[in-house]
XYZ file of C-alpha atoms in Angstrom:
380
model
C 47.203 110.953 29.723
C 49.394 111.274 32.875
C 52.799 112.962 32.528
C 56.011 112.889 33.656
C 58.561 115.511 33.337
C 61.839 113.279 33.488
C 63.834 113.020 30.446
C 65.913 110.143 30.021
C 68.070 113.323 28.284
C 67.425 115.836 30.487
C 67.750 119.253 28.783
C 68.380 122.382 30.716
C 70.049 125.555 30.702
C 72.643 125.998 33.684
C 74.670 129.143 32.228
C 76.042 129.237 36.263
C 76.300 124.941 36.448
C 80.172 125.207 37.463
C 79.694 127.780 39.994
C 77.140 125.909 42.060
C 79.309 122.608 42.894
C 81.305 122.583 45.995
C 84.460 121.209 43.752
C 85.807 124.394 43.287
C 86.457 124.923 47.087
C 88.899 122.244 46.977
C 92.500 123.330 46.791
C 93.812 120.800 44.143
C 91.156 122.195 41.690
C 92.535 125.779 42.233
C 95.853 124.380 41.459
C 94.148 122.390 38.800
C 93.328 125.705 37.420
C 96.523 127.699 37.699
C 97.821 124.928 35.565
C 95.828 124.929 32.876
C 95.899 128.743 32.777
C 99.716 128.324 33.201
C 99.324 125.950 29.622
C 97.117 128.241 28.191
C 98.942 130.891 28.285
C 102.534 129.266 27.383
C 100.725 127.697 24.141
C 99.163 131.353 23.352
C 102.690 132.902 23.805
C 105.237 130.095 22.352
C 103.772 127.303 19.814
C 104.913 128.011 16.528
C 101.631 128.882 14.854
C 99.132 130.941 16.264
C 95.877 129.338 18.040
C 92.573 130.876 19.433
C 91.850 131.056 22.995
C 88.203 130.096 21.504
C 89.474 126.779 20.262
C 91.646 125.735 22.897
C 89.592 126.183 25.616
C 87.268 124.092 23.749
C 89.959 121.597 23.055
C 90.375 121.839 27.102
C 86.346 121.105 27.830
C 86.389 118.007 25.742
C 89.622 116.775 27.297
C 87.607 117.396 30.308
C 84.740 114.903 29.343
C 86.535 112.334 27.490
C 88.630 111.581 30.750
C 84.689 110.456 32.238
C 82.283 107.886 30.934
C 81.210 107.316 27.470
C 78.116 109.402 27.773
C 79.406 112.242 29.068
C 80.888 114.333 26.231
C 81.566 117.547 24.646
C 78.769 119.042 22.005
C 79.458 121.104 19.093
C 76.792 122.507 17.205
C 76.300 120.024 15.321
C 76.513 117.454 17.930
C 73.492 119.376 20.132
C 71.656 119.309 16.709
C 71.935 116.208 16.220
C 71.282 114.852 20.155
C 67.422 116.851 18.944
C 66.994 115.186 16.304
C 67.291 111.564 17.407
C 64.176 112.433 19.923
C 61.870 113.576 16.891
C 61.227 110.850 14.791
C 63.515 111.056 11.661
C 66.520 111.778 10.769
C 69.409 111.240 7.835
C 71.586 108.723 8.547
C 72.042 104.900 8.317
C 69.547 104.369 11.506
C 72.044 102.890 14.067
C 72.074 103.348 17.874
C 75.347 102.995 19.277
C 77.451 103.645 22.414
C 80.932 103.136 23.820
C 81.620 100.060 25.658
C 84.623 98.872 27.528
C 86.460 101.313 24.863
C 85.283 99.935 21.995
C 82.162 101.433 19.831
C 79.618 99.072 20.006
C 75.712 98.996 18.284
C 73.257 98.917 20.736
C 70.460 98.094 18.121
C 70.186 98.629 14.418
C 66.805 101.186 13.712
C 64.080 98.831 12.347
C 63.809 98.832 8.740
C 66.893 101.126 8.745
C 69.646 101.181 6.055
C 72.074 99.819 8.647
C 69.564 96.978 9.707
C 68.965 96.417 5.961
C 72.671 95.767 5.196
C 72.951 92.972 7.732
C 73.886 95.354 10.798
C 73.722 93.615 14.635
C 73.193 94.115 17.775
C 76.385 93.848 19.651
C 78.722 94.477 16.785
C 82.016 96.638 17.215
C 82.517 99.300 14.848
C 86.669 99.032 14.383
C 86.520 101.916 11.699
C 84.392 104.369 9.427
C 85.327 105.337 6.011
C 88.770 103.675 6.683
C 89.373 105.449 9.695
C 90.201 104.112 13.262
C 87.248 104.330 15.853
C 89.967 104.026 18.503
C 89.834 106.806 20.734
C 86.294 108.080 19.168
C 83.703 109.491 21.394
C 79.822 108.559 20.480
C 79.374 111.787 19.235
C 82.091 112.230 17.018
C 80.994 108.794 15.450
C 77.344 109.741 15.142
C 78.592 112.956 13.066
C 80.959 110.773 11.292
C 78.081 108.307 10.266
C 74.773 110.554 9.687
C 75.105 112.218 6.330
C 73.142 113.637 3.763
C 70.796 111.097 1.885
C 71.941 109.587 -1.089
C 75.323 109.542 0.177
C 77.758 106.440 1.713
C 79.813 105.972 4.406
C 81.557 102.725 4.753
C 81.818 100.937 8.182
C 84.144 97.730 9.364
C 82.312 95.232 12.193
C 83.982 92.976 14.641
C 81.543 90.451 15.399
C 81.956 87.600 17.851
C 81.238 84.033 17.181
C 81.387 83.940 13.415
C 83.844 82.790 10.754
C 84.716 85.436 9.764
C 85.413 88.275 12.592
C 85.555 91.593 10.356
C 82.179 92.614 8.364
C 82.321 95.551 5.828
C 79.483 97.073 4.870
C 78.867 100.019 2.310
C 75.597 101.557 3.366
C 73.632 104.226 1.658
C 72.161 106.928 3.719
C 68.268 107.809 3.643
C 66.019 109.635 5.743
C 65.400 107.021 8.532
C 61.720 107.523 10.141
C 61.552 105.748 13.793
C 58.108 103.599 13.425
C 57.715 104.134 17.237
C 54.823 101.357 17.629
C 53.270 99.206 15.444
C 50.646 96.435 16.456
C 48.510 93.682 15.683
C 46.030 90.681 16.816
C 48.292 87.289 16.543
C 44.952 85.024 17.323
C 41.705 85.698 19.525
C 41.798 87.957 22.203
C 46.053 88.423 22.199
C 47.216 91.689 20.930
C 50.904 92.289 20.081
C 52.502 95.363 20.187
C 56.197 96.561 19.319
C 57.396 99.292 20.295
C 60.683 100.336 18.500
C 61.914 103.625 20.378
C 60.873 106.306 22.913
C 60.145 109.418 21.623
C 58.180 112.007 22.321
C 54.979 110.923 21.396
C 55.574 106.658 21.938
C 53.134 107.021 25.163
C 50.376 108.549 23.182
C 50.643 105.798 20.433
C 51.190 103.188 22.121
C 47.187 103.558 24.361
C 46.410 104.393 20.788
C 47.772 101.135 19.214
C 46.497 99.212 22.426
C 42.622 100.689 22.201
C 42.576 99.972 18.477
C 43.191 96.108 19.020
C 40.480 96.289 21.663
C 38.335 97.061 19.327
C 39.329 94.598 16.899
C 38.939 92.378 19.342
C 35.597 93.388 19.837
C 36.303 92.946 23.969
C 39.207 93.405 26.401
C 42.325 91.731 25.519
C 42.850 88.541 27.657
C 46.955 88.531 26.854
C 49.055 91.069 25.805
C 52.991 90.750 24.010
C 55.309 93.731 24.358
C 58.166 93.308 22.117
C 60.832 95.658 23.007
C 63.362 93.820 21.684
C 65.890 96.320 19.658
C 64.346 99.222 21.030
C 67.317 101.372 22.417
C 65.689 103.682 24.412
C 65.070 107.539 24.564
C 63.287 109.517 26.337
C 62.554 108.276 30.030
C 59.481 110.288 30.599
C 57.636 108.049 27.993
C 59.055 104.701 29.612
C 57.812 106.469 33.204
C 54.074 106.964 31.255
C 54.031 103.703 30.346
C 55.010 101.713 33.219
C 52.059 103.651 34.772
C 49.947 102.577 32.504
C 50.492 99.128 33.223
C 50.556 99.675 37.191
C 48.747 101.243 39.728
C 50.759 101.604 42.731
C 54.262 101.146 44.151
C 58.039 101.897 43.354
C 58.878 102.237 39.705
C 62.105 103.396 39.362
C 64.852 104.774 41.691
C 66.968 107.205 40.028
C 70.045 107.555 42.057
C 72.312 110.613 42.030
C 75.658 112.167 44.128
C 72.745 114.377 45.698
C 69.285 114.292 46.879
C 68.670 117.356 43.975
C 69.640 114.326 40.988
C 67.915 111.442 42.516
C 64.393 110.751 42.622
C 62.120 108.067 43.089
C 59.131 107.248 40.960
C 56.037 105.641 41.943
C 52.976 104.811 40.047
C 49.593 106.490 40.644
C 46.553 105.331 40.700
C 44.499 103.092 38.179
C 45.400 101.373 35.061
C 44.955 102.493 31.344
C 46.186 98.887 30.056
C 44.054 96.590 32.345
C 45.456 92.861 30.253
C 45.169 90.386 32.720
C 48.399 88.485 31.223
C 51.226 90.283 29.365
C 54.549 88.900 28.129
C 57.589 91.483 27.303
C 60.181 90.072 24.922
C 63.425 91.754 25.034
C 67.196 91.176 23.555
C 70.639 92.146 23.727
C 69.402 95.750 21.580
C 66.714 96.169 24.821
C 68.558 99.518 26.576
C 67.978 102.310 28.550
C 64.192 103.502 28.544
C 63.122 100.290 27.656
C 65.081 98.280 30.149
C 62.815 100.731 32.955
C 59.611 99.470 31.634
C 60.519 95.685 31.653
C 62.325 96.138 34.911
C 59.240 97.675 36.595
C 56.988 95.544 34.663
C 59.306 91.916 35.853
C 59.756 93.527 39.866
C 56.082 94.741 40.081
C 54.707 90.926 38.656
C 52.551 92.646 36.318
C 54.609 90.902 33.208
C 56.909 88.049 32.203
C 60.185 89.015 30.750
C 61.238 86.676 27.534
C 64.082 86.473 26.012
C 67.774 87.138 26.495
C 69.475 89.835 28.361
C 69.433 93.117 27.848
C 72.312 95.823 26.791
C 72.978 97.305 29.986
C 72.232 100.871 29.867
C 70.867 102.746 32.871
C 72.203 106.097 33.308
C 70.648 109.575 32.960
C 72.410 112.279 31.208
C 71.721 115.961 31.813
C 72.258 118.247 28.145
C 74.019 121.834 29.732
C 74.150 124.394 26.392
C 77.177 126.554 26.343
C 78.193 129.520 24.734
C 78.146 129.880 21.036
C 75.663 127.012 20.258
C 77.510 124.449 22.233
C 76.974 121.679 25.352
C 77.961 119.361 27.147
C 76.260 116.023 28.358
C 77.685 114.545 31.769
C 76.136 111.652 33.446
C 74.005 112.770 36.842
C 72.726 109.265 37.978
C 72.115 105.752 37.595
C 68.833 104.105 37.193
C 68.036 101.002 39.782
C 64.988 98.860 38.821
C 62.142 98.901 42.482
C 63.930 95.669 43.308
C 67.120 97.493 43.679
C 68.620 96.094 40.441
C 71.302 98.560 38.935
C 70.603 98.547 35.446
C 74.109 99.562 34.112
C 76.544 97.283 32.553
C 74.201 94.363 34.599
C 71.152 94.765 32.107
C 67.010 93.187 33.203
C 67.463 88.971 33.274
C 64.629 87.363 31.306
C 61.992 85.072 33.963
C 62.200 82.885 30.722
C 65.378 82.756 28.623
C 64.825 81.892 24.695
C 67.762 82.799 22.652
C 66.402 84.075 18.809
C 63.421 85.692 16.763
C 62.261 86.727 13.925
C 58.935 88.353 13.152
C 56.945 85.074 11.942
C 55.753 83.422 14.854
C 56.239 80.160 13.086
C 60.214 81.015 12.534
C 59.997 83.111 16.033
C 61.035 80.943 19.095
C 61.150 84.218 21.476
C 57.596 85.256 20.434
C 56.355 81.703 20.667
C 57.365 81.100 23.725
C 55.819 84.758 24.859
C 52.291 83.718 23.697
C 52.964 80.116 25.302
C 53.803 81.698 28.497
C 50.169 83.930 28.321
C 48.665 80.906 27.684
C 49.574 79.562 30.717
C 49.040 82.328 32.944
């Protein structure tokens, strides 16, 4: 299979990384600097209890990334472990995928068949606190360490959720090991496969040709129609979304990753041949649709090889770069912004449905958005 060698979470190891931008030529970050080394060194000599240098120039770095975007944050150990883990497949935890938005901690998508799903967890709810404790102020980081826990264990969270009775949800939620079910698949009548795929990780690409063959042979012939339900799926890694949407097409622009310099953009286009040849696919997507999987319906909607269903999605189109530090730390700092080939910014604007169908369950009988996605093969 093909390969690309973008990550959605691009990992790298810049020990130099400050010393390369032109920003420290400008004056007002030398003064900048005399300050904090002014502050540094009145806090070492005069607060009443003693402090490491250690810990408040790491105090200083975080203050540093909490004054950017959401995504661009501060990693202790911990966090950089736990930034690895979410790309391998299982974790401990309450399987929830969240992010900050407009200041407020917000679920992207509950993991499917997670604890957090299990215990009536949505898509667009606002975490207000954990374990009794404010979320104000908290970085996604700090609330991921905050929520993952060993298994057996609880951690209690408060939801604000709009348009119901009541506004506040509590839930107590055991933690377990939560295993991402990357893809799973099957034939809903003659000659239409279905295939959901709940997460990018690192081997979704690989399973999902896998998944896609299998009904082929099921089918005993090639599939006429095709659903992609990637509804709740909240992303990952970008080189799987890239594999995918060139599975599906075999030439032009499929995404344009835009960055302050031609070394952190890039544009991707597909090569030649398909390893999915469907005639007629459908992709259903939701509010919990983000990042990696908002690429592959956005290049799969601008390039006409699929019909988006559904409502729209979360929003999320931004690439972050992982920089380790000394001492088993990182950072993560946003390095570009991800435009659909039609020149659609995906962040904070999201992919529009061609056909808007609010809803869904799994049954097809109980599942308006999956109806209406066979419906619409039907009529291709």
């Amino acid at each position: 299979m093909r390969k690309f060698r973008f990550f959605f979470i691009v990992c790298a190891l810049v020990p130099a990384f400050l010393l390369s931008t032109p920003l420290l030529a400008k004056e007002d970050t030398y003064r900048g600097l005399s300050d904090f080394a002014k502050a540094l060194n009145l806090i070492e000599k005069n607060y009443v209890e003693e402090v490491s240098s250690e810990q408040l120039a790491r105090s200083a770095i975080k203050g540093m990334f909490d004054s950017l975007d959401p995504y661009s944050v501060y990693l202790s150990s911990e966090g950089l472990r736990n930034l690895e883990i979410g790309t391998m497949g299982e974790f401990e935890g309450i399987g929830v995928e969240i992010t900050v938005r407009d200041g407020f901690l917000t679920v992207i998508s509950p993991i499917e068949g997670g604890p957090a799903q299990e215990a009536g967890v949505k898509s667009g709810d606002v975490i207000v606190s954990i374990d009794g404790e404010s979320t104000e102020k908290t970085n996604i980081v700090d609330a991921l360490e905050r929520i993952r826990g060993r298994e057996g264990t609880k951690v209690n969270i408060v939801v604000r959720r709009e348009g119901t009775k009541e506004e506040d949800h509590e839930f107590t939620i055991t933690r377990r090991m939560v295993k991402l079910r990357s893809v799973e698949s099957r034939l809903v009548e003659k000659d239409i496969g279905y295939i959901k795929l709940s997460q990018f990780h690192r081997d979704s690409a690989d399973e999902f040709l896998s998944s896609y063959r299998g009904l082929e042979e099921e089918n005993g012939a090639k599939l006429g129609g095709l659903v992609l339900d990637l509804r709740n799926n909240p992303g990952g890694l970008l080189e799987q979304a890239l594999a995918l949407c060139d599975m599906f097409i075999d030439k032009g622009l499929i995404l344009n990753v835009k960055g302050r310099s031609e070394r952190t953009s890039k544009e991707y286009f597909a090569r030649e041949g398909m390893e999915i040849p469907t005639d007629h696919v459908a992709v259903i997507v939701n509010q919990g649709s983000a990042s990696a999987s908002e690429v592959l319906a956005g290049a799969l909607k601008d390039s006409g090889r699929a019909k988006i269903v559904g409502t729209r999605t979360f929003g999320k189109g931004s690439v972050q770069s992982v920089i380790e530090l000394s001492g088993e730390t990182g950072v993560k700092i946003t390095t570009a912004r991800l435009l659909t080939p039609s020149g659609i910014l995906i962040d904070d604007k999201g992919i529009e449905p061609d056909i808007f169908v609010e809803g869904g369950e799994k049954d097809p009988s109980s599942d308006p958005q999956l109806a209406r996605a066979l419906e619409t093969i039907k009529r291709m």
